[in-house]
PDB file of C-alpha atoms in Angstrom:
ATOM      1  CA  UNK A  12      -2.593   0.636  18.597  1.00 90.00           C
ATOM      2  CA  UNK A  13      -0.912  -2.121  20.575  1.00 93.00           C
ATOM      3  CA  UNK A  14       2.414  -1.261  22.251  1.00 94.00           C
ATOM      4  CA  UNK A  15       5.066  -3.771  21.189  1.00 93.00           C
ATOM      5  CA  UNK A  16       7.961  -2.192  23.042  1.00 94.00           C
ATOM      6  CA  UNK A  17       8.683   0.963  25.043  1.00 95.00           C
ATOM      7  CA  UNK A  18      11.822   2.196  26.786  1.00 95.00           C
ATOM      8  CA  UNK A  19       9.753   4.040  29.426  1.00 94.00           C
ATOM      9  CA  UNK A  20      10.285   1.481  32.237  1.00 94.00           C
ATOM     10  CA  UNK A  21      14.021   1.119  31.439  1.00 94.00           C
ATOM     11  CA  UNK A  22      16.725   3.049  33.303  1.00 94.00           C
ATOM     12  CA  UNK A  23      17.856   6.054  31.226  1.00 92.00           C
ATOM     13  CA  UNK A  24      21.449   4.886  30.784  1.00 91.00           C
ATOM     14  CA  UNK A  25      20.253   1.497  29.491  1.00 94.00           C
ATOM     15  CA  UNK A  26      17.494   2.692  27.139  1.00 94.00           C
ATOM     16  CA  UNK A  27      19.401   3.016  23.884  1.00 93.00           C
ATOM     17  CA  UNK A  28      21.217  -0.305  24.314  1.00 93.00           C
ATOM     18  CA  UNK A  29      17.963  -2.096  25.071  1.00 94.00           C
ATOM     19  CA  UNK A  30      16.266  -0.403  22.117  1.00 94.00           C
ATOM     20  CA  UNK A  31      19.011  -1.471  19.742  1.00 92.00           C
ATOM     21  CA  UNK A  32      18.937  -5.064  21.011  1.00 92.00           C
ATOM     22  CA  UNK A  33      15.152  -5.224  20.723  1.00 91.00           C
ATOM     23  CA  UNK A  34      15.128  -3.955  17.133  1.00 89.00           C
ATOM     24  CA  UNK A  35      17.830  -6.411  16.086  1.00 87.00           C
ATOM     25  CA  UNK A  36      16.081  -9.353  17.748  1.00 86.00           C
ATOM     26  CA  UNK A  37      12.453  -8.600  16.857  1.00 80.00           C
ATOM     27  CA  UNK A  38      12.586  -6.592  13.640  1.00 78.00           C
ATOM     28  CA  UNK A  39      15.782  -6.793  11.604  1.00 81.00           C
ATOM     29  CA  UNK A  40      19.566  -6.750  12.167  1.00 83.00           C
ATOM     30  CA  UNK A  41      19.870  -3.000  11.562  1.00 87.00           C
ATOM     31  CA  UNK A  42      22.812  -0.775  12.404  1.00 91.00           C
ATOM     32  CA  UNK A  43      21.543   1.861  14.838  1.00 92.00           C
ATOM     33  CA  UNK A  44      23.357   4.820  16.366  1.00 92.00           C
ATOM     34  CA  UNK A  45      22.197   7.485  18.791  1.00 91.00           C
ATOM     35  CA  UNK A  46      22.177  11.111  17.623  1.00 89.00           C
ATOM     36  CA  UNK A  47      22.039  14.238  19.767  1.00 75.00           C
ATOM     37  CA  UNK A  48      22.210  14.879  23.509  1.00 75.00           C
ATOM     38  CA  UNK A  49      19.740  13.868  26.179  1.00 77.00           C
ATOM     39  CA  UNK A  50      18.354  10.529  27.373  1.00 88.00           C
ATOM     40  CA  UNK A  51      17.063   8.235  24.659  1.00 93.00           C
ATOM     41  CA  UNK A  52      13.432   7.163  24.442  1.00 94.00           C
ATOM     42  CA  UNK A  53      11.615   4.967  21.976  1.00 94.00           C
ATOM     43  CA  UNK A  54       8.286   3.253  21.427  1.00 95.00           C
ATOM     44  CA  UNK A  55       6.926   0.805  18.824  1.00 95.00           C
ATOM     45  CA  UNK A  56       3.179   0.361  18.379  1.00 95.00           C
ATOM     46  CA  UNK A  57       1.419  -1.875  15.871  1.00 94.00           C
ATOM     47  CA  UNK A  58      -1.966  -2.496  14.331  1.00 95.00           C
ATOM     48  CA  UNK A  59      -3.285  -5.102  11.909  1.00 93.00           C
ATOM     49  CA  UNK A  60      -5.981  -3.758   9.583  1.00 93.00           C
ATOM     50  CA  UNK A  61      -7.116  -6.638   7.432  1.00 87.00           C
ATOM     51  CA  UNK A  62      -3.974  -7.767   5.616  1.00 85.00           C
ATOM     52  CA  UNK A  63      -2.176  -4.465   6.298  1.00 90.00           C
ATOM     53  CA  UNK A  64       0.506  -4.207   8.974  1.00 92.00           C
ATOM     54  CA  UNK A  65       0.931  -0.691  10.355  1.00 95.00           C
ATOM     55  CA  UNK A  66       3.675   0.327  12.807  1.00 94.00           C
ATOM     56  CA  UNK A  67       3.999   3.635  14.625  1.00 95.00           C
ATOM     57  CA  UNK A  68       7.553   4.339  15.765  1.00 95.00           C
ATOM     58  CA  UNK A  69       8.509   7.184  18.108  1.00 95.00           C
ATOM     59  CA  UNK A  70      12.170   7.858  18.951  1.00 94.00           C
ATOM     60  CA  UNK A  71      14.657  10.437  20.117  1.00 94.00           C
ATOM     61  CA  UNK A  72      17.463  11.426  17.740  1.00 93.00           C
ATOM     62  CA  UNK A  73      18.658   8.292  15.929  1.00 93.00           C
ATOM     63  CA  UNK A  74      20.252   7.017  12.717  1.00 93.00           C
ATOM     64  CA  UNK A  75      19.191   3.637  11.333  1.00 92.00           C
ATOM     65  CA  UNK A  76      21.125   1.859   8.573  1.00 91.00           C
ATOM     66  CA  UNK A  77      19.656  -0.909   6.408  1.00 86.00           C
ATOM     67  CA  UNK A  78      22.660  -2.740   4.989  1.00 84.00           C
ATOM     68  CA  UNK A  79      22.929  -5.375   2.274  1.00 82.00           C
ATOM     69  CA  UNK A  80      23.835  -7.917   4.949  1.00 79.00           C
ATOM     70  CA  UNK A  81      20.707  -7.054   6.952  1.00 76.00           C
ATOM     71  CA  UNK A  82      18.527  -7.460   3.872  1.00 76.00           C
ATOM     72  CA  UNK A  83      20.031 -10.886   3.128  1.00 73.00           C
ATOM     73  CA  UNK A  84      19.564 -12.059   6.733  1.00 69.00           C
ATOM     74  CA  UNK A  85      16.028 -10.787   7.159  1.00 67.00           C
ATOM     75  CA  UNK A  86      12.774 -12.533   6.237  1.00 59.00           C
ATOM     76  CA  UNK A  87      11.099  -9.698   4.360  1.00 57.00           C
ATOM     77  CA  UNK A  88       7.873 -10.487   2.589  1.00 61.00           C
ATOM     78  CA  UNK A  89       6.739  -9.084  -0.746  1.00 83.00           C
ATOM     79  CA  UNK A  90       5.721  -5.697   0.624  1.00 86.00           C
ATOM     80  CA  UNK A  91       6.767  -2.093   0.186  1.00 90.00           C
ATOM     81  CA  UNK A  92       6.779   0.380   3.072  1.00 91.00           C
ATOM     82  CA  UNK A  93       5.079   3.752   2.836  1.00 94.00           C
ATOM     83  CA  UNK A  94       6.260   6.058   5.638  1.00 94.00           C
ATOM     84  CA  UNK A  95       3.967   8.814   6.887  1.00 95.00           C
ATOM     85  CA  UNK A  96       5.614  11.545   8.925  1.00 95.00           C
ATOM     86  CA  UNK A  97       3.565  12.421  12.017  1.00 95.00           C
ATOM     87  CA  UNK A  98       6.009  14.717  13.823  1.00 94.00           C
ATOM     88  CA  UNK A  99       9.608  15.849  13.604  1.00 92.00           C
ATOM     89  CA  UNK A 100      11.673  15.387  10.446  1.00 91.00           C
ATOM     90  CA  UNK A 101      13.343  12.373   8.871  1.00 92.00           C
ATOM     91  CA  UNK A 102      15.931  12.149   6.105  1.00 93.00           C
ATOM     92  CA  UNK A 103      15.805   9.008   3.960  1.00 90.00           C
ATOM     93  CA  UNK A 104      18.985   8.334   1.970  1.00 88.00           C
ATOM     94  CA  UNK A 105      19.732   5.730  -0.688  1.00 81.00           C
ATOM     95  CA  UNK A 106      22.708   5.825  -3.056  1.00 72.00           C
ATOM     96  CA  UNK A 107      22.434   9.235  -4.767  1.00 72.00           C
ATOM     97  CA  UNK A 108      18.824   9.869  -3.733  1.00 80.00           C
ATOM     98  CA  UNK A 109      17.679  11.662  -0.588  1.00 86.00           C
ATOM     99  CA  UNK A 110      14.369  12.917   0.764  1.00 88.00           C
ATOM    100  CA  UNK A 111      13.669  14.869   3.942  1.00 92.00           C
ATOM    101  CA  UNK A 112      10.100  14.625   5.176  1.00 92.00           C
ATOM    102  CA  UNK A 113       8.157  16.872   7.527  1.00 93.00           C
ATOM    103  CA  UNK A 114       4.754  16.495   9.140  1.00 94.00           C
ATOM    104  CA  UNK A 115       2.163  15.047   6.760  1.00 95.00           C
ATOM    105  CA  UNK A 116       4.637  14.002   4.039  1.00 95.00           C
ATOM    106  CA  UNK A 117       4.839  10.491   2.602  1.00 95.00           C
ATOM    107  CA  UNK A 118       7.788   8.571   1.209  1.00 94.00           C
ATOM    108  CA  UNK A 119       8.077   5.101  -0.369  1.00 92.00           C
ATOM    109  CA  UNK A 120      10.797   2.791   0.984  1.00 89.00           C
ATOM    110  CA  UNK A 121      11.880  -0.223  -1.032  1.00 85.00           C
ATOM    111  CA  UNK A 122      14.192  -3.037   0.078  1.00 82.00           C
ATOM    112  CA  UNK A 123      17.535  -1.503  -0.829  1.00 83.00           C
ATOM    113  CA  UNK A 124      20.529  -0.453   1.339  1.00 86.00           C
ATOM    114  CA  UNK A 125      19.636   2.903   2.853  1.00 87.00           C
ATOM    115  CA  UNK A 126      19.572   4.993   6.009  1.00 91.00           C
ATOM    116  CA  UNK A 127      17.024   6.958   8.017  1.00 91.00           C
ATOM    117  CA  UNK A 128      18.148   9.927  10.103  1.00 92.00           C
ATOM    118  CA  UNK A 129      15.855  11.468  12.706  1.00 91.00           C
ATOM    119  CA  UNK A 130      18.141  14.220  14.033  1.00 90.00           C
ATOM    120  CA  UNK A 131      15.902  15.621  16.756  1.00 89.00           C
ATOM    121  CA  UNK A 132      13.474  12.774  17.260  1.00 91.00           C
ATOM    122  CA  UNK A 133      10.049  12.275  15.790  1.00 92.00           C
ATOM    123  CA  UNK A 134       7.195   9.931  15.050  1.00 95.00           C
ATOM    124  CA  UNK A 135       6.342   8.082  11.862  1.00 94.00           C
ATOM    125  CA  UNK A 136       3.711   5.666  10.641  1.00 95.00           C
ATOM    126  CA  UNK A 137       5.100   2.791   8.554  1.00 95.00           C
ATOM    127  CA  UNK A 138       2.502   1.048   6.377  1.00 95.00           C
ATOM    128  CA  UNK A 139       3.309  -2.247   4.648  1.00 92.00           C
ATOM    129  CA  UNK A 140       1.456  -2.535   1.339  1.00 90.00           C
ATOM    130  CA  UNK A 141       1.605  -5.367  -1.233  1.00 88.00           C
ATOM    131  CA  UNK A 142       4.484  -4.777  -3.641  1.00 88.00           C
ATOM    132  CA  UNK A 143       2.716  -6.444  -6.566  1.00 86.00           C
ATOM    133  CA  UNK A 144      -0.355  -4.255  -6.149  1.00 84.00           C
ATOM    134  CA  UNK A 145       1.688  -1.055  -6.046  1.00 86.00           C
ATOM    135  CA  UNK A 146       3.998  -1.912  -8.935  1.00 85.00           C
ATOM    136  CA  UNK A 147       1.209  -3.241 -11.151  1.00 79.00           C
ATOM    137  CA  UNK A 148      -0.283   0.243 -11.155  1.00 78.00           C
ATOM    138  CA  UNK A 149       2.680   2.646 -11.034  1.00 79.00           C
ATOM    139  CA  UNK A 150       5.735   0.631 -11.974  1.00 78.00           C
ATOM    140  CA  UNK A 151       8.863  -0.545 -10.090  1.00 82.00           C
ATOM    141  CA  UNK A 152       9.279   1.034  -6.664  1.00 84.00           C
ATOM    142  CA  UNK A 153      12.987   1.604  -7.267  1.00 82.00           C
ATOM    143  CA  UNK A 154      12.057   4.398  -9.688  1.00 79.00           C
ATOM    144  CA  UNK A 155      10.341   6.527  -7.019  1.00 84.00           C
ATOM    145  CA  UNK A 156      11.612   5.273  -3.655  1.00 87.00           C
ATOM    146  CA  UNK A 157      12.978   8.077  -1.443  1.00 87.00           C
ATOM    147  CA  UNK A 158      10.850  10.599  -3.341  1.00 87.00           C
ATOM    148  CA  UNK A 159       9.044  13.020  -1.045  1.00 90.00           C
ATOM    149  CA  UNK A 160       5.279  13.047  -1.553  1.00 93.00           C
ATOM    150  CA  UNK A 161       4.325  16.417  -0.061  1.00 93.00           C
ATOM    151  CA  UNK A 162       1.666  17.088   2.548  1.00 94.00           C
ATOM    152  CA  UNK A 163       0.433  20.003   0.422  1.00 94.00           C
ATOM    153  CA  UNK A 164      -0.802  17.589  -2.240  1.00 92.00           C
ATOM    154  CA  UNK A 165      -4.581  17.075  -1.928  1.00 90.00           C
ATOM    155  CA  UNK A 166      -4.435  13.299  -2.377  1.00 90.00           C
ATOM    156  CA  UNK A 167      -1.738  13.080   0.312  1.00 93.00           C
ATOM    157  CA  UNK A 168      -3.921  14.980   2.766  1.00 94.00           C
ATOM    158  CA  UNK A 169      -6.830  12.636   2.111  1.00 93.00           C
ATOM    159  CA  UNK A 170      -4.669   9.529   2.567  1.00 93.00           C
ATOM    160  CA  UNK A 171      -3.093  10.827   5.786  1.00 94.00           C
ATOM    161  CA  UNK A 172      -6.442  11.740   7.344  1.00 95.00           C
ATOM    162  CA  UNK A 173      -7.908   8.424   6.301  1.00 94.00           C
ATOM    163  CA  UNK A 174      -5.191   6.376   8.014  1.00 96.00           C
ATOM    164  CA  UNK A 175      -5.324   8.429  11.204  1.00 95.00           C
ATOM    165  CA  UNK A 176      -9.078   7.828  11.424  1.00 95.00           C
ATOM    166  CA  UNK A 177      -8.810   4.183  10.365  1.00 95.00           C
ATOM    167  CA  UNK A 178      -6.387   3.434  13.203  1.00 95.00           C
ATOM    168  CA  UNK A 179      -8.813   4.955  15.681  1.00 94.00           C
ATOM    169  CA  UNK A 180     -11.722   2.700  14.708  1.00 94.00           C
ATOM    170  CA  UNK A 181     -10.289  -0.468  13.133  1.00 92.00           C
ATOM    171  CA  UNK A 182     -10.655  -2.552  16.318  1.00 90.00           C
ATOM    172  CA  UNK A 183     -14.412  -2.073  16.204  1.00 92.00           C
ATOM    173  CA  UNK A 184     -14.638  -3.505  12.682  1.00 91.00           C
ATOM    174  CA  UNK A 185     -15.410  -7.032  11.619  1.00 89.00           C
ATOM    175  CA  UNK A 186     -12.646  -8.809   9.699  1.00 87.00           C
ATOM    176  CA  UNK A 187     -14.329  -8.273   6.334  1.00 85.00           C
ATOM    177  CA  UNK A 188     -14.835  -4.559   7.011  1.00 88.00           C
ATOM    178  CA  UNK A 189     -11.228  -4.117   8.131  1.00 90.00           C
ATOM    179  CA  UNK A 190      -9.992  -5.897   5.000  1.00 89.00           C
ATOM    180  CA  UNK A 191     -12.053  -3.634   2.773  1.00 88.00           C
ATOM    181  CA  UNK A 192     -11.098  -0.419   4.596  1.00 91.00           C
ATOM    182  CA  UNK A 193      -7.418  -1.375   4.499  1.00 91.00           C
ATOM    183  CA  UNK A 194      -7.711  -1.989   0.758  1.00 88.00           C
ATOM    184  CA  UNK A 195      -9.259   1.451   0.261  1.00 89.00           C
ATOM    185  CA  UNK A 196      -6.344   2.949   2.187  1.00 91.00           C
ATOM    186  CA  UNK A 197      -3.856   1.258  -0.141  1.00 91.00           C
ATOM    187  CA  UNK A 198      -5.719   2.657  -3.169  1.00 87.00           C
ATOM    188  CA  UNK A 199      -5.478   6.163  -1.671  1.00 90.00           C
ATOM    189  CA  UNK A 200      -1.741   5.810  -1.094  1.00 92.00           C
ATOM    190  CA  UNK A 201      -1.234   4.589  -4.659  1.00 89.00           C
ATOM    191  CA  UNK A 202      -3.239   7.534  -6.028  1.00 87.00           C
ATOM    192  CA  UNK A 203      -1.119   9.953  -3.991  1.00 89.00           C
ATOM    193  CA  UNK A 204       2.142   8.425  -5.238  1.00 89.00           C
ATOM    194  CA  UNK A 205       0.876   8.434  -8.827  1.00 84.00           C
ATOM    195  CA  UNK A 206      -0.018  12.131  -8.616  1.00 83.00           C
ATOM    196  CA  UNK A 207       3.466  12.981  -7.341  1.00 86.00           C
ATOM    197  CA  UNK A 208       5.043  11.120 -10.251  1.00 79.00           C
ATOM    198  CA  UNK A 209       3.469  13.514 -12.749  1.00 73.00           C
ATOM    199  CA  UNK A 210       5.684  16.326 -11.440  1.00 73.00           C
ATOM    200  CA  UNK A 211       9.154  16.959 -12.884  1.00 61.00           C
ATOM    201  CA  UNK A 212       8.893  13.956 -15.189  1.00 56.00           C
ATOM    202  CA  UNK A 213      11.114  13.860 -18.298  1.00 56.00           C
ATOM    203  CA  UNK A 214       9.031  14.135 -21.473  1.00 56.00           C
ATOM    204  CA  UNK A 215      10.122  10.694 -22.620  1.00 53.00           C
ATOM    205  CA  UNK A 216       8.524   9.194 -19.497  1.00 61.00           C
ATOM    206  CA  UNK A 217       5.427  11.378 -19.415  1.00 69.00           C
ATOM    207  CA  UNK A 218       3.213   8.928 -21.323  1.00 79.00           C
ATOM    208  CA  UNK A 219       4.148   6.103 -18.942  1.00 77.00           C
ATOM    209  CA  UNK A 220       3.327   8.233 -15.925  1.00 77.00           C
ATOM    210  CA  UNK A 221      -0.049   9.257 -17.400  1.00 84.00           C
ATOM    211  CA  UNK A 222      -0.957   5.591 -17.909  1.00 87.00           C
ATOM    212  CA  UNK A 223       0.207   4.783 -14.384  1.00 81.00           C
ATOM    213  CA  UNK A 224      -1.971   7.587 -13.001  1.00 83.00           C
ATOM    214  CA  UNK A 225      -4.921   6.338 -15.030  1.00 88.00           C
ATOM    215  CA  UNK A 226      -4.464   2.822 -13.649  1.00 88.00           C
ATOM    216  CA  UNK A 227      -4.258   4.190 -10.115  1.00 86.00           C
ATOM    217  CA  UNK A 228      -7.527   6.060 -10.746  1.00 87.00           C
ATOM    218  CA  UNK A 229      -9.111   2.857 -12.023  1.00 90.00           C
ATOM    219  CA  UNK A 230      -8.120   1.015  -8.835  1.00 87.00           C
ATOM    220  CA  UNK A 231      -9.540   3.855  -6.744  1.00 85.00           C
ATOM    221  CA  UNK A 232     -12.909   3.913  -8.560  1.00 88.00           C
ATOM    222  CA  UNK A 233     -13.273   0.306  -9.684  1.00 89.00           C
ATOM    223  CA  UNK A 234     -16.480  -0.056  -7.668  1.00 89.00           C
ATOM    224  CA  UNK A 235     -18.191   2.751  -9.625  1.00 91.00           C
ATOM    225  CA  UNK A 236     -20.264   1.298 -12.501  1.00 91.00           C
ATOM    226  CA  UNK A 237     -20.271   4.739 -14.178  1.00 91.00           C
ATOM    227  CA  UNK A 238     -16.491   4.731 -14.616  1.00 91.00           C
ATOM    228  CA  UNK A 239     -15.744   5.376 -18.296  1.00 91.00           C
ATOM    229  CA  UNK A 240     -12.670   6.066 -20.453  1.00 93.00           C
ATOM    230  CA  UNK A 241     -13.749   9.711 -20.876  1.00 92.00           C
ATOM    231  CA  UNK A 242     -14.067  10.173 -17.096  1.00 89.00           C
ATOM    232  CA  UNK A 243     -10.660   8.583 -16.687  1.00 90.00           C
ATOM    233  CA  UNK A 244      -9.065  10.918 -19.240  1.00 89.00           C
ATOM    234  CA  UNK A 245     -10.556  13.938 -17.469  1.00 87.00           C
ATOM    235  CA  UNK A 246      -9.270  12.709 -14.106  1.00 84.00           C
ATOM    236  CA  UNK A 247      -5.662  12.482 -15.348  1.00 83.00           C
ATOM    237  CA  UNK A 248      -5.802  15.699 -17.380  1.00 82.00           C
ATOM    238  CA  UNK A 249      -5.464  14.470 -20.983  1.00 85.00           C
ATOM    239  CA  UNK A 250      -7.867  14.078 -23.880  1.00 90.00           C
ATOM    240  CA  UNK A 251      -9.657  10.780 -24.378  1.00 92.00           C
ATOM    241  CA  UNK A 252      -7.923  10.348 -27.727  1.00 92.00           C
ATOM    242  CA  UNK A 253      -4.493  10.835 -26.142  1.00 91.00           C
ATOM    243  CA  UNK A 254      -5.212   8.384 -23.322  1.00 92.00           C
ATOM    244  CA  UNK A 255      -6.445   5.796 -25.828  1.00 93.00           C
ATOM    245  CA  UNK A 256      -3.242   6.254 -27.835  1.00 92.00           C
ATOM    246  CA  UNK A 257      -1.096   5.754 -24.737  1.00 91.00           C
ATOM    247  CA  UNK A 258      -2.912   2.533 -23.799  1.00 92.00           C
ATOM    248  CA  UNK A 259      -2.730   1.255 -27.395  1.00 92.00           C
ATOM    249  CA  UNK A 260       1.029   1.912 -27.449  1.00 88.00           C
ATOM    250  CA  UNK A 261       1.226  -0.558 -24.559  1.00 86.00           C
ATOM    251  CA  UNK A 262      -0.985  -3.126 -26.264  1.00 89.00           C
ATOM    252  CA  UNK A 263      -4.017  -2.364 -24.123  1.00 91.00           C
ATOM    253  CA  UNK A 264      -7.538  -1.011 -24.502  1.00 94.00           C
ATOM    254  CA  UNK A 265      -8.945   1.206 -21.731  1.00 94.00           C
ATOM    255  CA  UNK A 266     -12.361  -0.431 -21.484  1.00 94.00           C
ATOM    256  CA  UNK A 267     -10.906  -3.937 -21.685  1.00 94.00           C
ATOM    257  CA  UNK A 268      -8.413  -3.074 -18.939  1.00 94.00           C
ATOM    258  CA  UNK A 269     -11.195  -1.801 -16.647  1.00 94.00           C
ATOM    259  CA  UNK A 270     -13.283  -4.949 -17.134  1.00 94.00           C
ATOM    260  CA  UNK A 271     -10.251  -7.188 -16.663  1.00 93.00           C
ATOM    261  CA  UNK A 272      -9.413  -5.482 -13.360  1.00 93.00           C
ATOM    262  CA  UNK A 273     -13.017  -5.831 -12.192  1.00 94.00           C
ATOM    263  CA  UNK A 274     -13.019  -9.542 -12.995  1.00 94.00           C
ATOM    264  CA  UNK A 275      -9.611 -10.065 -11.362  1.00 93.00           C
ATOM    265  CA  UNK A 276     -10.690  -8.308  -8.156  1.00 91.00           C
ATOM    266  CA  UNK A 277     -13.955 -10.282  -8.147  1.00 92.00           C
ATOM    267  CA  UNK A 278     -12.034 -13.548  -8.470  1.00 92.00           C
ATOM    268  CA  UNK A 279      -9.735 -12.527  -5.612  1.00 88.00           C
ATOM    269  CA  UNK A 280     -12.724 -11.827  -3.377  1.00 88.00           C
ATOM    270  CA  UNK A 281     -14.384 -15.107  -4.282  1.00 90.00           C
ATOM    271  CA  UNK A 282     -11.226 -16.847  -3.038  1.00 86.00           C
ATOM    272  CA  UNK A 283     -11.219 -15.018   0.327  1.00 83.00           C
ATOM    273  CA  UNK A 284     -12.536 -17.146   3.226  1.00 78.00           C
ATOM    274  CA  UNK A 285     -14.081 -14.154   5.028  1.00 73.00           C
ATOM    275  CA  UNK A 286     -16.195 -13.388   1.919  1.00 73.00           C
ATOM    276  CA  UNK A 287     -17.560 -16.929   1.623  1.00 77.00           C
ATOM    277  CA  UNK A 288     -21.032 -15.859   2.763  1.00 82.00           C
ATOM    278  CA  UNK A 289     -21.219 -12.662   0.729  1.00 85.00           C
ATOM    279  CA  UNK A 290     -24.053 -12.849  -1.814  1.00 91.00           C
ATOM    280  CA  UNK A 291     -22.791 -13.039  -5.404  1.00 92.00           C
ATOM    281  CA  UNK A 292     -24.904 -10.036  -6.386  1.00 92.00           C
ATOM    282  CA  UNK A 293     -23.441  -7.852  -3.629  1.00 92.00           C
ATOM    283  CA  UNK A 294     -19.923  -8.848  -4.623  1.00 92.00           C
ATOM    284  CA  UNK A 295     -20.720  -8.018  -8.260  1.00 93.00           C
ATOM    285  CA  UNK A 296     -21.984  -4.533  -7.392  1.00 93.00           C
ATOM    286  CA  UNK A 297     -18.917  -3.899  -5.187  1.00 91.00           C
ATOM    287  CA  UNK A 298     -16.723  -4.585  -8.231  1.00 92.00           C
ATOM    288  CA  UNK A 299     -18.594  -2.163 -10.501  1.00 93.00           C
ATOM    289  CA  UNK A 300     -21.016  -4.488 -12.293  1.00 94.00           C
ATOM    290  CA  UNK A 301     -24.555  -3.219 -12.804  1.00 92.00           C
ATOM    291  CA  UNK A 302     -26.258  -6.616 -12.535  1.00 92.00           C
ATOM    292  CA  UNK A 303     -25.518 -10.103 -11.295  1.00 93.00           C
ATOM    293  CA  UNK A 304     -26.437 -11.584 -14.690  1.00 94.00           C
ATOM    294  CA  UNK A 305     -23.932  -9.347 -16.490  1.00 93.00           C
ATOM    295  CA  UNK A 306     -21.267 -10.213 -13.943  1.00 94.00           C
ATOM    296  CA  UNK A 307     -21.915 -13.973 -14.166  1.00 94.00           C
ATOM    297  CA  UNK A 308     -21.780 -13.929 -17.971  1.00 94.00           C
ATOM    298  CA  UNK A 309     -18.493 -12.029 -18.145  1.00 94.00           C
ATOM    299  CA  UNK A 310     -16.990 -14.045 -15.295  1.00 95.00           C
ATOM    300  CA  UNK A 311     -17.778 -17.393 -16.960  1.00 94.00           C
ATOM    301  CA  UNK A 312     -16.330 -16.160 -20.265  1.00 94.00           C
ATOM    302  CA  UNK A 313     -13.133 -15.195 -18.429  1.00 93.00           C
ATOM    303  CA  UNK A 314     -12.697 -18.110 -15.987  1.00 93.00           C
ATOM    304  CA  UNK A 315     -14.729 -20.927 -17.549  1.00 93.00           C
ATOM    305  CA  UNK A 316     -16.988 -21.271 -14.506  1.00 93.00           C
ATOM    306  CA  UNK A 317     -19.782 -19.314 -12.906  1.00 94.00           C
ATOM    307  CA  UNK A 318     -18.884 -17.211  -9.831  1.00 93.00           C
ATOM    308  CA  UNK A 319     -20.696 -19.702  -7.588  1.00 92.00           C
ATOM    309  CA  UNK A 320     -18.884 -22.684  -9.144  1.00 92.00           C
ATOM    310  CA  UNK A 321     -15.570 -20.832  -8.943  1.00 91.00           C
ATOM    311  CA  UNK A 322     -16.046 -20.128  -5.229  1.00 90.00           C
ATOM    312  CA  UNK A 323     -17.122 -23.695  -4.460  1.00 89.00           C
ATOM    313  CA  UNK A 324     -14.152 -25.124  -6.360  1.00 88.00           C
ATOM    314  CA  UNK A 325     -11.789 -22.827  -4.445  1.00 82.00           C
ATOM    315  CA  UNK A 326     -13.347 -23.906  -1.145  1.00 81.00           C
ATOM    316  CA  UNK A 327     -13.042 -27.598  -1.990  1.00 82.00           C
ATOM    317  CA  UNK A 328      -9.400 -27.272  -3.054  1.00 80.00           C
ATOM    318  CA  UNK A 329      -8.607 -25.398   0.158  1.00 73.00           C
ATOM    319  CA  UNK A 330     -10.355 -28.099   2.199  1.00 72.00           C
ATOM    320  CA  UNK A 331      -8.443 -30.897   0.432  1.00 74.00           C
ATOM    321  CA  UNK A 332      -5.178 -29.084   1.025  1.00 70.00           C
ATOM    322  CA  UNK A 333      -5.953 -28.593   4.724  1.00 65.00           C
ATOM    323  CA  UNK A 334      -6.901 -32.246   5.244  1.00 67.00           C
ATOM    324  CA  UNK A 335      -3.956 -33.646   3.279  1.00 58.00           C
TER     325      UNK A 335
END
C-alpha cells in the first residue's frame, strides 16, 4: 500500500499536532484527542482496487469524533465504510449503540455523528464500498451500523483473508481484473454482514433478514448458472416454500429477481469502458447465462436493444458528451 502520511520523521513532541492538522486538511475536519501516555505515532496508507478505496490506519492511543458539523463540511461520496480490525481494539460509539472490535472483527460505519476510541493504539483497514449496493441487498445501514461482526464467523474469516491477500497482489493486476476482484470482495463483506444480521433478530424482522441474506447470496453466486431457488433456500436455512412466501410478500419472485440482477449487472458491465473489448459471450457467462443466444434474447426483451447495440449506444453517448 502507498504511504500517504507518517509521523515517523517528525519530532516526538510535534507528532500529534501534525497528525491532527494533516487529518483535518486532507481527510475531514474531525475532532481528535490523544489518549494514554507515551509519544504519539501514526501512519496512513492507501490502495485503490478497481473502484474500491482502502485505507490502513495505524495510531497510538487516540479518540476521533465525527460531528454533525464535520459531516456537513465534508465532501463524502455515496459510500459506506467497513472497518476491519487488524490489531489492538477499537470502540465505535453512536448515540445509544456501541461496538468494541478486536483482531479480525468487522464493523459497518455510516455517516452519522459518532466516535472511535483506540485506547492503546492499533491498526485498522477501512474499506469504502458503494452504499447503494450494500443497502439494496441488506437494507439501510443505519439499522446495523456499529454492530460487531465477529471474527469467529466463517464468512468474516473468508472476507478478512481475501482482503489481506488482495492488497498484497492488486498492483500486479490489470484494471479489469482489479475491478472484478474488488467487486468480489464487496460481495464477501455483504455476505458476512447479512449472516450477522440473522442473530438476535426480533421475530417480526426475521422474514426481512432472511430475504436480505438470500439477496446477499444471490449477489455472491450470480455468476453460477446452476443457482436455483432451492439452492438459495438451503443456503439461508429455510424451506423453498417459506422463501417463496417471503419474496411474494414483498411483491417479488425468486427466479425473476435472479434474472433481473443478472441483466442489471450485465448492463452495468456493458457500460464500463475497461470492458469494451470483452466478448459478449464471455460477459454473458460471467453473469450466469448458459449461452450467448439466451443472454441476447433476454437482454433485448429487458432493454429493447441487443447487448452489442446497447454497448455501442453507450459508447457513442459517452463520446458525444466528452466532445461537447
